[in-house]
Coordinates of C-alpha atoms in Angstrom, one line a residue:
X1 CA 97.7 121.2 103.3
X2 CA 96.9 125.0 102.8
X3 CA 100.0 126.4 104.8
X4 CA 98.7 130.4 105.3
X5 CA 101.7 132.3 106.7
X6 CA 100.5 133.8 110.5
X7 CA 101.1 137.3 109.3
X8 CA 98.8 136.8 106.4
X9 CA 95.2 134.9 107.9
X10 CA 94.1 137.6 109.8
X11 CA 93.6 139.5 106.7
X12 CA 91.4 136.3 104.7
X13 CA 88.4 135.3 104.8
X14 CA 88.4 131.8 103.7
X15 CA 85.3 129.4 103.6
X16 CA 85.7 125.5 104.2
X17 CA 84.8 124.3 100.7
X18 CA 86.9 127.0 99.6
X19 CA 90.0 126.1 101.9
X20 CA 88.9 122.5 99.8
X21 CA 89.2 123.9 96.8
X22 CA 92.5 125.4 96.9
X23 CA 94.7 122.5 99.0
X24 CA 93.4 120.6 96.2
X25 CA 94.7 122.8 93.5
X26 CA 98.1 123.3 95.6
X27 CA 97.9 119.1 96.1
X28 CA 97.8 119.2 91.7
X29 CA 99.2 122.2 90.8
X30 CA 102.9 120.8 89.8
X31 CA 101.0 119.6 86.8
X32 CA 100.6 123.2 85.7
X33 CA 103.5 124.3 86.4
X34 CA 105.6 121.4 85.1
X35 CA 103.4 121.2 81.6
X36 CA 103.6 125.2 81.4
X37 CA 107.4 125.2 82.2
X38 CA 106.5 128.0 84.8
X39 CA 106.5 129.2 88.3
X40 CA 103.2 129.7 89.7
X41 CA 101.7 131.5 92.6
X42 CA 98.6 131.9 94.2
X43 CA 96.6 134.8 95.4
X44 CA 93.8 134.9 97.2
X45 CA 91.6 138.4 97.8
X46 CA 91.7 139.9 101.4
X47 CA 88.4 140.4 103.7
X48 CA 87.8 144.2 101.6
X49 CA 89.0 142.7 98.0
X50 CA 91.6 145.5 98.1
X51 CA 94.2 143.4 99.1
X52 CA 95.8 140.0 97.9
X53 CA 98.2 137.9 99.5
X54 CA 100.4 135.6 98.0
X55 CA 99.8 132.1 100.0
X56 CA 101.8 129.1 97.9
X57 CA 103.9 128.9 95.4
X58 CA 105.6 126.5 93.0
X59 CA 108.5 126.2 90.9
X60 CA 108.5 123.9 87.6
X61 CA 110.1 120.8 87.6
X62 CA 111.1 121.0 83.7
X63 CA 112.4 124.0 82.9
X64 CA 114.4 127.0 84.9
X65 CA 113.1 129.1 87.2
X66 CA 111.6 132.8 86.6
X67 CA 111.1 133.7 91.0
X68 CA 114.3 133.9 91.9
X69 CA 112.8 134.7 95.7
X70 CA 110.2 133.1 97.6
X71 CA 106.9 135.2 97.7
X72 CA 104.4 133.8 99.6
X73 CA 103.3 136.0 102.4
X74 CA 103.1 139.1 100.1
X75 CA 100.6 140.7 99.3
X76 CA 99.6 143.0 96.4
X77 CA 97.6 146.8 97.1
X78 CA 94.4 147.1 94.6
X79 CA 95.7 148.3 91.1
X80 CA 94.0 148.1 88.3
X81 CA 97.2 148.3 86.3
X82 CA 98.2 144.9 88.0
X83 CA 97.6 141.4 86.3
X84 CA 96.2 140.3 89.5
X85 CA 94.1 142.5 89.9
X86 CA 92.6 142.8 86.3
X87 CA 92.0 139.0 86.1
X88 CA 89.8 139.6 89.8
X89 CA 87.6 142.4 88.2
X90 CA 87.5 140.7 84.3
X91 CA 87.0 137.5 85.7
X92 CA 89.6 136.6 82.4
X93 CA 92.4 135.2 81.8
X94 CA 95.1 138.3 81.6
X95 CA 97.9 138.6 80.3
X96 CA 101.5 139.9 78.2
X97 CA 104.2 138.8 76.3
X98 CA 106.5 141.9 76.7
X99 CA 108.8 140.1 78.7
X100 CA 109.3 141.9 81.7
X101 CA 112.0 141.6 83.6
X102 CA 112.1 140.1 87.1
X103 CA 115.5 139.9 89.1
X104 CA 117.3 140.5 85.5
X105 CA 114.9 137.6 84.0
X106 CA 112.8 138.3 81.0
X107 CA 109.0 136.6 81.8
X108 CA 106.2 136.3 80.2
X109 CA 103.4 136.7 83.3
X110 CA 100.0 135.7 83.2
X111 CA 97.1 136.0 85.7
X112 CA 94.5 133.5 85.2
X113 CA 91.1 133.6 88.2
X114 CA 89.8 130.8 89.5
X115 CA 86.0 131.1 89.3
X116 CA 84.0 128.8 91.1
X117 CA 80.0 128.9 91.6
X118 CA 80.9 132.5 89.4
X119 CA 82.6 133.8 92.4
X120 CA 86.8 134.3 91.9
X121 CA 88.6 132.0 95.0
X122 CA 91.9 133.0 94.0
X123 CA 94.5 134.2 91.0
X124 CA 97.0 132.0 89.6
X125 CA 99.7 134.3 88.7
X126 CA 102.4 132.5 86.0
X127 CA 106.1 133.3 85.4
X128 CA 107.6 131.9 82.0
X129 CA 111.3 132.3 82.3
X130 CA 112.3 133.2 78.9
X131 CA 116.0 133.5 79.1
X132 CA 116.4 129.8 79.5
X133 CA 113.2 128.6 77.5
X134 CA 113.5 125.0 76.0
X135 CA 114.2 125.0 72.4
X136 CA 110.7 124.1 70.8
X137 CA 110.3 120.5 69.7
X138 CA 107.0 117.7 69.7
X139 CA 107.4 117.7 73.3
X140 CA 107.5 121.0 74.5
X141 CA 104.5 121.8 72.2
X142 CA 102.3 119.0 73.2
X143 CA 102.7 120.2 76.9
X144 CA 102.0 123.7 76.3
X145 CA 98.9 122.8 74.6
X146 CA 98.4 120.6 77.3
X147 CA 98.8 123.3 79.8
X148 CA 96.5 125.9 78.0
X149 CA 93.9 123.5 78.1
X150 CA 94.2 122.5 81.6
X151 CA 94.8 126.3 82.8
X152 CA 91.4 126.9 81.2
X153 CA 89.6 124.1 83.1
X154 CA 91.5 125.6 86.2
X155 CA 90.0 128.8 85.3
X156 CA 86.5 127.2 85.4
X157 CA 86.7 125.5 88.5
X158 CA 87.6 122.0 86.5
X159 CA 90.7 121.1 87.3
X160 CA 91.5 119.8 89.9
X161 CA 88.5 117.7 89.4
X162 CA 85.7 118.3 92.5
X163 CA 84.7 114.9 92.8
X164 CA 88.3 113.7 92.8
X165 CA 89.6 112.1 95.4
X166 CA 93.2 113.6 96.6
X167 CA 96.7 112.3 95.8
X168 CA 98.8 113.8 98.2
X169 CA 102.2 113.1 97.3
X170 CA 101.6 110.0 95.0
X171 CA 100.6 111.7 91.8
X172 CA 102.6 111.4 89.4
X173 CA 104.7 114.4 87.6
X174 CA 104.8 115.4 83.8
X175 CA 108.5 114.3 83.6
X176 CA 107.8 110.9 84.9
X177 CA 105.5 110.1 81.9
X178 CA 102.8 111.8 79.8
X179 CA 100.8 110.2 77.1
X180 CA 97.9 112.4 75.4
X181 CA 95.2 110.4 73.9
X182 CA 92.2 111.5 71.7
X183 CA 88.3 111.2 72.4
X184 CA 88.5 107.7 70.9
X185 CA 91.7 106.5 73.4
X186 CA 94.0 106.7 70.8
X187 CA 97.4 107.6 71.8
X188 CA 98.7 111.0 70.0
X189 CA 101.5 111.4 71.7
X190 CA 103.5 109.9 74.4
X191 CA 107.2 110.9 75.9
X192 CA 110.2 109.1 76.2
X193 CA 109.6 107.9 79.8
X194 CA 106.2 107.0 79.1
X195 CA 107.4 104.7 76.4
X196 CA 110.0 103.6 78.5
X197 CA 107.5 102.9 81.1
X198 CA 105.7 100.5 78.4
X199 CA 108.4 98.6 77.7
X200 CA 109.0 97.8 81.3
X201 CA 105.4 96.4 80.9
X202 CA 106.4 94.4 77.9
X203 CA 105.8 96.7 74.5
X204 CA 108.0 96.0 71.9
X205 CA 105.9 97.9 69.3
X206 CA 105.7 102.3 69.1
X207 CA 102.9 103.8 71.3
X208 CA 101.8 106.2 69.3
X209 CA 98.6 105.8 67.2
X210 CA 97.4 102.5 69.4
X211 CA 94.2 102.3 71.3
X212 CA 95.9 102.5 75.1
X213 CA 92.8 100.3 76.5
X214 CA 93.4 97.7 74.2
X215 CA 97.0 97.8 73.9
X216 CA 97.3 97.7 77.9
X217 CA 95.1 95.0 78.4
X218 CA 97.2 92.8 75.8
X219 CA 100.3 93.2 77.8
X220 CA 98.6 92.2 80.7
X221 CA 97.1 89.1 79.2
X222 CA 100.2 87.9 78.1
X223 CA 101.8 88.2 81.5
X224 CA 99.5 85.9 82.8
X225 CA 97.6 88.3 84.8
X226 CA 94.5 89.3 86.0
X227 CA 92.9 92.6 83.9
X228 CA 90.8 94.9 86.2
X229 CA 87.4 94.6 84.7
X230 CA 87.5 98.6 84.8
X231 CA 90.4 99.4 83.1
X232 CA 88.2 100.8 80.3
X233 CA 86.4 102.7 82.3
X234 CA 89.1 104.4 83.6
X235 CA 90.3 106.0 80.5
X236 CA 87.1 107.1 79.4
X237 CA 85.9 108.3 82.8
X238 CA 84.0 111.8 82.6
X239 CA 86.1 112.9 86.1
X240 CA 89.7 112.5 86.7
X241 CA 90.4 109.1 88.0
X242 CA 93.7 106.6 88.5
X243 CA 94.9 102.9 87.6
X244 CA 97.1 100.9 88.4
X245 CA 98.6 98.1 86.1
X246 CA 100.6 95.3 86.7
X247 CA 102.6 93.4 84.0
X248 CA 104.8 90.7 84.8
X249 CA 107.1 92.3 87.4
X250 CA 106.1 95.8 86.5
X251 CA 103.5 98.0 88.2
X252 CA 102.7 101.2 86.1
X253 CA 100.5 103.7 88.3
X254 CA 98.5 105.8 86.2
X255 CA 96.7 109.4 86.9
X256 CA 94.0 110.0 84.1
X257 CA 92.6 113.7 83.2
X258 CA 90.0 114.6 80.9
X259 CA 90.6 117.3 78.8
X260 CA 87.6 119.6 78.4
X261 CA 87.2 122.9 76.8
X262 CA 83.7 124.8 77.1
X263 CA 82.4 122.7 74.3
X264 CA 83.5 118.9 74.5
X265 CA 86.0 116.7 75.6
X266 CA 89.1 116.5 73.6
X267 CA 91.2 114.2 74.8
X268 CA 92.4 112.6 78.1
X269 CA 96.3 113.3 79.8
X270 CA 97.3 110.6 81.3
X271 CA 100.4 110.5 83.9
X272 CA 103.0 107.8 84.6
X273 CA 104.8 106.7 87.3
X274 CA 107.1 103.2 87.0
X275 CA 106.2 102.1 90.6
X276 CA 107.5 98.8 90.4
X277 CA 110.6 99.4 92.7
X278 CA 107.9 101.3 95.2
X279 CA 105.5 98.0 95.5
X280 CA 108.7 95.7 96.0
X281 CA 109.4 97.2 98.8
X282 CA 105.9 98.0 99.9
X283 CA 105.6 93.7 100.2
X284 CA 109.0 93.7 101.8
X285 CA 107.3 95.5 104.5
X286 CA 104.2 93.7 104.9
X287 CA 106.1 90.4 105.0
X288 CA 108.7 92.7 107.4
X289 CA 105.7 93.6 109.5
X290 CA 104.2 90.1 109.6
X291 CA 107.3 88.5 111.1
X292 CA 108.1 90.9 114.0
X293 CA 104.5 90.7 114.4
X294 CA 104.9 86.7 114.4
X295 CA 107.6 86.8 116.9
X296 CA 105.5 89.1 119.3
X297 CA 103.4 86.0 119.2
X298 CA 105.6 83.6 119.7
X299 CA 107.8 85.2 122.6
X300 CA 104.0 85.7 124.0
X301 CA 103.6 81.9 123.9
X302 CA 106.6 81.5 125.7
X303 CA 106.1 84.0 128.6
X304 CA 102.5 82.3 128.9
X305 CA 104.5 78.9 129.1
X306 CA 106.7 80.0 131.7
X307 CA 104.0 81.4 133.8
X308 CA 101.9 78.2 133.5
X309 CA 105.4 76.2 135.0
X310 CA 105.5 79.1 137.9
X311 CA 102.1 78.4 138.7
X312 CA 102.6 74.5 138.8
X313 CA 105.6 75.4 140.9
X314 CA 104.2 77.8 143.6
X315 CA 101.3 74.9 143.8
X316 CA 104.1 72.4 145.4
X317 CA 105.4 75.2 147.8
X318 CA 104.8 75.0 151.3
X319 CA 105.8 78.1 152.6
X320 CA 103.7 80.6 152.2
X321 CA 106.7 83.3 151.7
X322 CA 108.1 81.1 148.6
X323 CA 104.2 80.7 147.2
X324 CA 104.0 84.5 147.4
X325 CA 107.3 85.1 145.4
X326 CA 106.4 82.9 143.2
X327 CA 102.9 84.3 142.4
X328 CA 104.8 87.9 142.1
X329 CA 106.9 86.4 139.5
X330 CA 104.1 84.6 137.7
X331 CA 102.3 88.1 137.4
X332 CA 105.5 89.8 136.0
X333 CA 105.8 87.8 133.4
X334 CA 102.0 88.1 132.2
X335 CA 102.5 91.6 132.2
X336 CA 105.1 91.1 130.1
X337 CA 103.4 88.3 127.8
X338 CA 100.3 91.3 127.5
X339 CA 102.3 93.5 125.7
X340 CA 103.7 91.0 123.4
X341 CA 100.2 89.4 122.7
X342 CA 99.0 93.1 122.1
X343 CA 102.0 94.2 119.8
X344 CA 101.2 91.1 117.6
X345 CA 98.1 92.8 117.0
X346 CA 99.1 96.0 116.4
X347 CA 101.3 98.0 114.2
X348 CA 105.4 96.8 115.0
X349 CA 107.2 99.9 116.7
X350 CA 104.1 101.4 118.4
X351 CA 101.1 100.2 120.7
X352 CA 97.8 101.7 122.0
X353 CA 98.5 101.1 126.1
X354 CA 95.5 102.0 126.8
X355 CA 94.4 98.0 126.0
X356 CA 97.5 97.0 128.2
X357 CA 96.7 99.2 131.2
X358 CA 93.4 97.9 130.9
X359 CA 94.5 94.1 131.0
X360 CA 96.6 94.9 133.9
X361 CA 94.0 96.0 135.7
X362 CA 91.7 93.3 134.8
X363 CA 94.6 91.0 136.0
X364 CA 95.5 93.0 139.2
X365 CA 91.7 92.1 139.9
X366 CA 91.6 88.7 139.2
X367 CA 94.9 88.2 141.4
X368 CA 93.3 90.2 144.6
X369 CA 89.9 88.3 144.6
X370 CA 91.5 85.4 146.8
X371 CA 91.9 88.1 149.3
X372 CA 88.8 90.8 148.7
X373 CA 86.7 92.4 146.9
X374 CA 88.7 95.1 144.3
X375 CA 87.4 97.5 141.7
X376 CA 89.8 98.9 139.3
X377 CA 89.3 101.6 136.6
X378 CA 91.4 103.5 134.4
X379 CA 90.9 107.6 133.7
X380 CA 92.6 109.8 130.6
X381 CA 94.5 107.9 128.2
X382 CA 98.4 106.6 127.5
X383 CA 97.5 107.0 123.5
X384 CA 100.2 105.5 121.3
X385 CA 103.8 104.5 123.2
X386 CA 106.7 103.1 121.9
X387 CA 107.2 99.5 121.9
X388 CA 110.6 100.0 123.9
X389 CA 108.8 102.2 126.6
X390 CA 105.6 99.9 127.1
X391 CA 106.9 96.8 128.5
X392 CA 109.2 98.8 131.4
X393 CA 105.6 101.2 131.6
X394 CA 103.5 97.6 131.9
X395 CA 106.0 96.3 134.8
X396 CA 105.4 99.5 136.3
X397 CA 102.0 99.8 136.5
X398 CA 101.9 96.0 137.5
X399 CA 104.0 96.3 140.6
X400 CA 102.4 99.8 141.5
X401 CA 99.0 98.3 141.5
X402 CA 100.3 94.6 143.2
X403 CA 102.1 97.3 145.8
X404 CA 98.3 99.2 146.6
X405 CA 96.6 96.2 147.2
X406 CA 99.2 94.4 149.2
X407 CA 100.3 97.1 151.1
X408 CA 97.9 99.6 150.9
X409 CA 94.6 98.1 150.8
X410 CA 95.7 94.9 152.5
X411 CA 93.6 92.1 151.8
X412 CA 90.6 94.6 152.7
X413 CA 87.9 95.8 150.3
X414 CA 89.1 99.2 148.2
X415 CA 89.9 100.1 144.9
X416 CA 92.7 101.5 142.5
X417 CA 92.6 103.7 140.0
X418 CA 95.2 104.4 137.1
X419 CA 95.5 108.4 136.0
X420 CA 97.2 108.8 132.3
X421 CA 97.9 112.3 131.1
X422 CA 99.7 113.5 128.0
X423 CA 101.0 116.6 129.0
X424 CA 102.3 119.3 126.8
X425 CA 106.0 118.7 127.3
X426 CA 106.0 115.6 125.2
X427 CA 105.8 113.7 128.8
X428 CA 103.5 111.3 130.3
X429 CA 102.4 111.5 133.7
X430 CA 100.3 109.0 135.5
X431 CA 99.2 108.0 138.5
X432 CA 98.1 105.4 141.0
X433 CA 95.6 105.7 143.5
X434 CA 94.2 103.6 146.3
X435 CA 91.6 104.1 148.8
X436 CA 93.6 101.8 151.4
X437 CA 95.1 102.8 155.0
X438 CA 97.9 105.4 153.3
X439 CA 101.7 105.6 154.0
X440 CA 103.5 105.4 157.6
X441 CA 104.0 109.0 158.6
X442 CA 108.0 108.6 158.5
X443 CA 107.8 106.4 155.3
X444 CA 110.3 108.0 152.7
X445 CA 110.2 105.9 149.5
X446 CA 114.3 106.2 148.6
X447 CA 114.7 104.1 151.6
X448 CA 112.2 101.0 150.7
X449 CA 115.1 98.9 149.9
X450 CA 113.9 96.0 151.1
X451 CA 110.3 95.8 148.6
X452 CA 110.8 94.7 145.8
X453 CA 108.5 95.6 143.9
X454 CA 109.3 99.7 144.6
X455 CA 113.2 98.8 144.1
X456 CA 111.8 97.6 140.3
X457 CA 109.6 100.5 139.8
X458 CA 112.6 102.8 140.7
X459 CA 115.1 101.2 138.7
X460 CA 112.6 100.9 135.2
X461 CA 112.2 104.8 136.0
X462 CA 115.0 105.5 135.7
X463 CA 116.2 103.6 132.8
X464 CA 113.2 105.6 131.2
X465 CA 114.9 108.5 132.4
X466 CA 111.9 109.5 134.6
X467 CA 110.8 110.6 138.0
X468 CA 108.8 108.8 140.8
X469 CA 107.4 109.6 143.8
X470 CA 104.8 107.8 146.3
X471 CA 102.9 110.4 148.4
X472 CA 100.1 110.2 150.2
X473 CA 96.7 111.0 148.5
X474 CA 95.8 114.4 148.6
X475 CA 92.1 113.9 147.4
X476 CA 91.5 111.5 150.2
X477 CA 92.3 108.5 152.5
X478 CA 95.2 106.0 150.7
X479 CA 98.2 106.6 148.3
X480 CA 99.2 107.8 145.4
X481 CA 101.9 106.9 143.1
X482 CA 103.4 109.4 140.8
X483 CA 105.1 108.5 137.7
X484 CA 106.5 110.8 134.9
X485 CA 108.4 109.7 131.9
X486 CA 109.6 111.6 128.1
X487 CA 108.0 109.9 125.1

């Protein structure tokens, strides 16, 4: 996500496919700046090209700093003495190796433009601290020629690839695993915790100078199973692309990149990321998931079982007081047995009460036909609410809308309608509304004691730390219930 400081987007003038373009790069750039050993930051020109203003930055992962301060939200006055600005007007990579000093830090600096459709989107500005530069050895070369390689793809709109999809937060980094193979997928080169990696999956032999699609597919054979038909095409995809291979008990995720100068393809870099650990507990969670979601079902069995004995119950009663509780209590308990059945369904933790309201409704309905005629309907929307709110909310609304018909509408023909709002606060507010023969003009709902169903709404209120109020419709004839609760 392109994060441009307040101060600073007044001043830009940045397209959608451009805004694409550069939340990719920002989603990939630790590649550069973890192959190149530097800190990076990008610049983008202002609305006159006169100004540019620093808008991410990134420190490397493998090697020490050269920014001791954070930068972004700077910007840089039009200089043609500047890197910046010479790589905007050159459309070139620019650069020294005078090793200037920054904050008592000798860097090498670099500006290299990002040209796209031959127009510059931004500057890539790189810092090479060289006070605490790694002592050169086969891996520190391999990933600066690496990094030159990829820097020029960058500079021709390459890299990241545009028909790539976008790997926020899962692709891999240079130190988890690098292995460089040539045209032919032979592997070059590969570091120590990409070989490690390998021997997770079951190598025993070296790494270097194998064929990686043939050597990969082996050790999956011999683990029994299945190879992804694809695998080959993966490697020697023409676009940047990902695989994910699974050995035994060892799952190896895989970002592939193509490296391409202006005349061919030279090789491919492919990351690696031991993700074994990751997918273990990834099916801890689906089979996490599927039990609470299994219990929802079966506690929803239950409530539907203890309803069906209520009903055989009030059947036998013959007074009509005692068949009236008992049909009260039948409906609270399929209010309740609606949210279970609908949690089931849905994600655990979370559910879209929207359905629920809507089943309530239909059941409020179904209850008040014996009597009259009722139409129900729901406006706005609860959205998502936790599963520990939803079934005190779903007893609420039952006995709000049970409470309109019986002692609003009473037995006659009306309807009821259910208000949600999400208000600003982090709140929800909604309200119930009927059409009936309103509220006594004394009535004052802290002293309905003796209903029931208000003393429950009250009390489930306030356990959700919430307000209440019954008042009497403003918009018309009838009464309407006000409820407000924090999410």
């Amino acid at each position: 996500m392109l994060r441009i400081p307040a101060d600073v987007r007044p001043h830009l003038a940045l397209g959608e496919t451009q805004v694409a373009f550069l939340e990719a790069l920002i989603d990939d750039w630790h590649i550069l700046a973890d192959l190149s050993f530097s800190d990076l930051v990008l610049w983008v020109p202002g609305v006159d090209d006169h100004q540019f203003y620093a808008i991410a930055q990134i420190r490397p992962a493998t090697g020490p700093s050269a920014l001791e301060e954070d930068i972004v939200g700077e910007s840089i006055s039009y200089d043609p003495s500047h890197m910046v600005t010479q790589a905007y007007l050159s459309q070139k990579v620019c650069g020294t190796s005078d090793n200037k000093i920054q904050a008592g830090i000798p860097a090498d600096i670099s500006a290299i433009p990002l040209m796209v459709e031959c127009q510059c989107w931004g500057i890539v500005e790189r810092h090479t601290n060289q006070m605490g530069v790694r002592a050169p050895g086969e891996l520190e070369d391999h990933y600066r020629a690496i990094a030159d390689i990829v820097f020029d793809m960058a500079s021709r709109g390459e890299f990241p690839d545009p028909g790539h999809r976008r790997l926020r937060g899962i692709s891999p980094r240079v130190g988890e695993g690098l292995i460089l193979i040539d045209p032919d997928s032979i592997i070059e080169y590969a570091s120590p915790n990409a070989v490690t990696s390998y021997r997770n999956l079951g190598l025993t032999s070296d790494l270097v100078g194998e064929n990686i699609i043939e050597m990969t597919i082996g050790l999956i054979q011999e683990t029994g199973h299945p190879v992804d038909a694809h695998l080959a095409s993966h490697f020697r995809s023409p676009h940047s692309d990902e695989a994910e291979i699974v050995a035994g008990d060892a799952v190896l995720f895989m970002r592939i990149i193509p490296l391409i100068t202006q005349k061919a393809r030279v090789g491919t870099v492919v990351l690696c990321r031991d993700t074994t650990e990751i997918r273990e507990k990834e099916r801890q969670l689906v089979t996490k998931d599927a039990t609470i979601r299994e219990i929802h079902h079966r506690v929803k069995n239950n409530l539907q079982t203890v309803g069906a004995l209520l009903r055989l119950q009030s059947r036998r009663m013959t007074s009509p007081e005692a068949t009236l509780a008992l049909e009260e209590a039948m409906a609270r308990v399929q209010t309740i047995a609606v949210v279970h059945e609908i949690l089931s369904q849905s994600m655990p933790g979370s559910v879209v009460f929207d359905d629920v309201a809507d089943r309530l409704l239909k059941l409020t309905a179904d209850l008040a036909s014996v009597r009259g005629h009722l139409a129900t309907r729901r406006e706005g929307s609860f959205g998502e609410i936790s599963a520990e709110v939803a079934t005190s909310l779903a007893l609420v609304v039952t006995e709000l809308c049970h409470n309109a018909v019986e002692h609003g509408l009473v037995g006659e023909v009306g309807s009821v309608t259910v208000v949600a709002n999400r208000l600003e606060d982090a709140s929800l507010e909604m309200l119930v509304i009927d059409d009936g023969q309103g509220l006594p003009d004394d009535f004052d709902v802290q002293e309905t004691r003796t209903s029931l169903g208000l003393s429950i709404v009250q009390t489930l209120v306030n356990d959700l730390h919430g307000e209440f109020s019954l008042i009497p419709n403003p918009q018309g004839p009838g009464a309407r219930a006000v409820v407000r609760v924090p999410l």
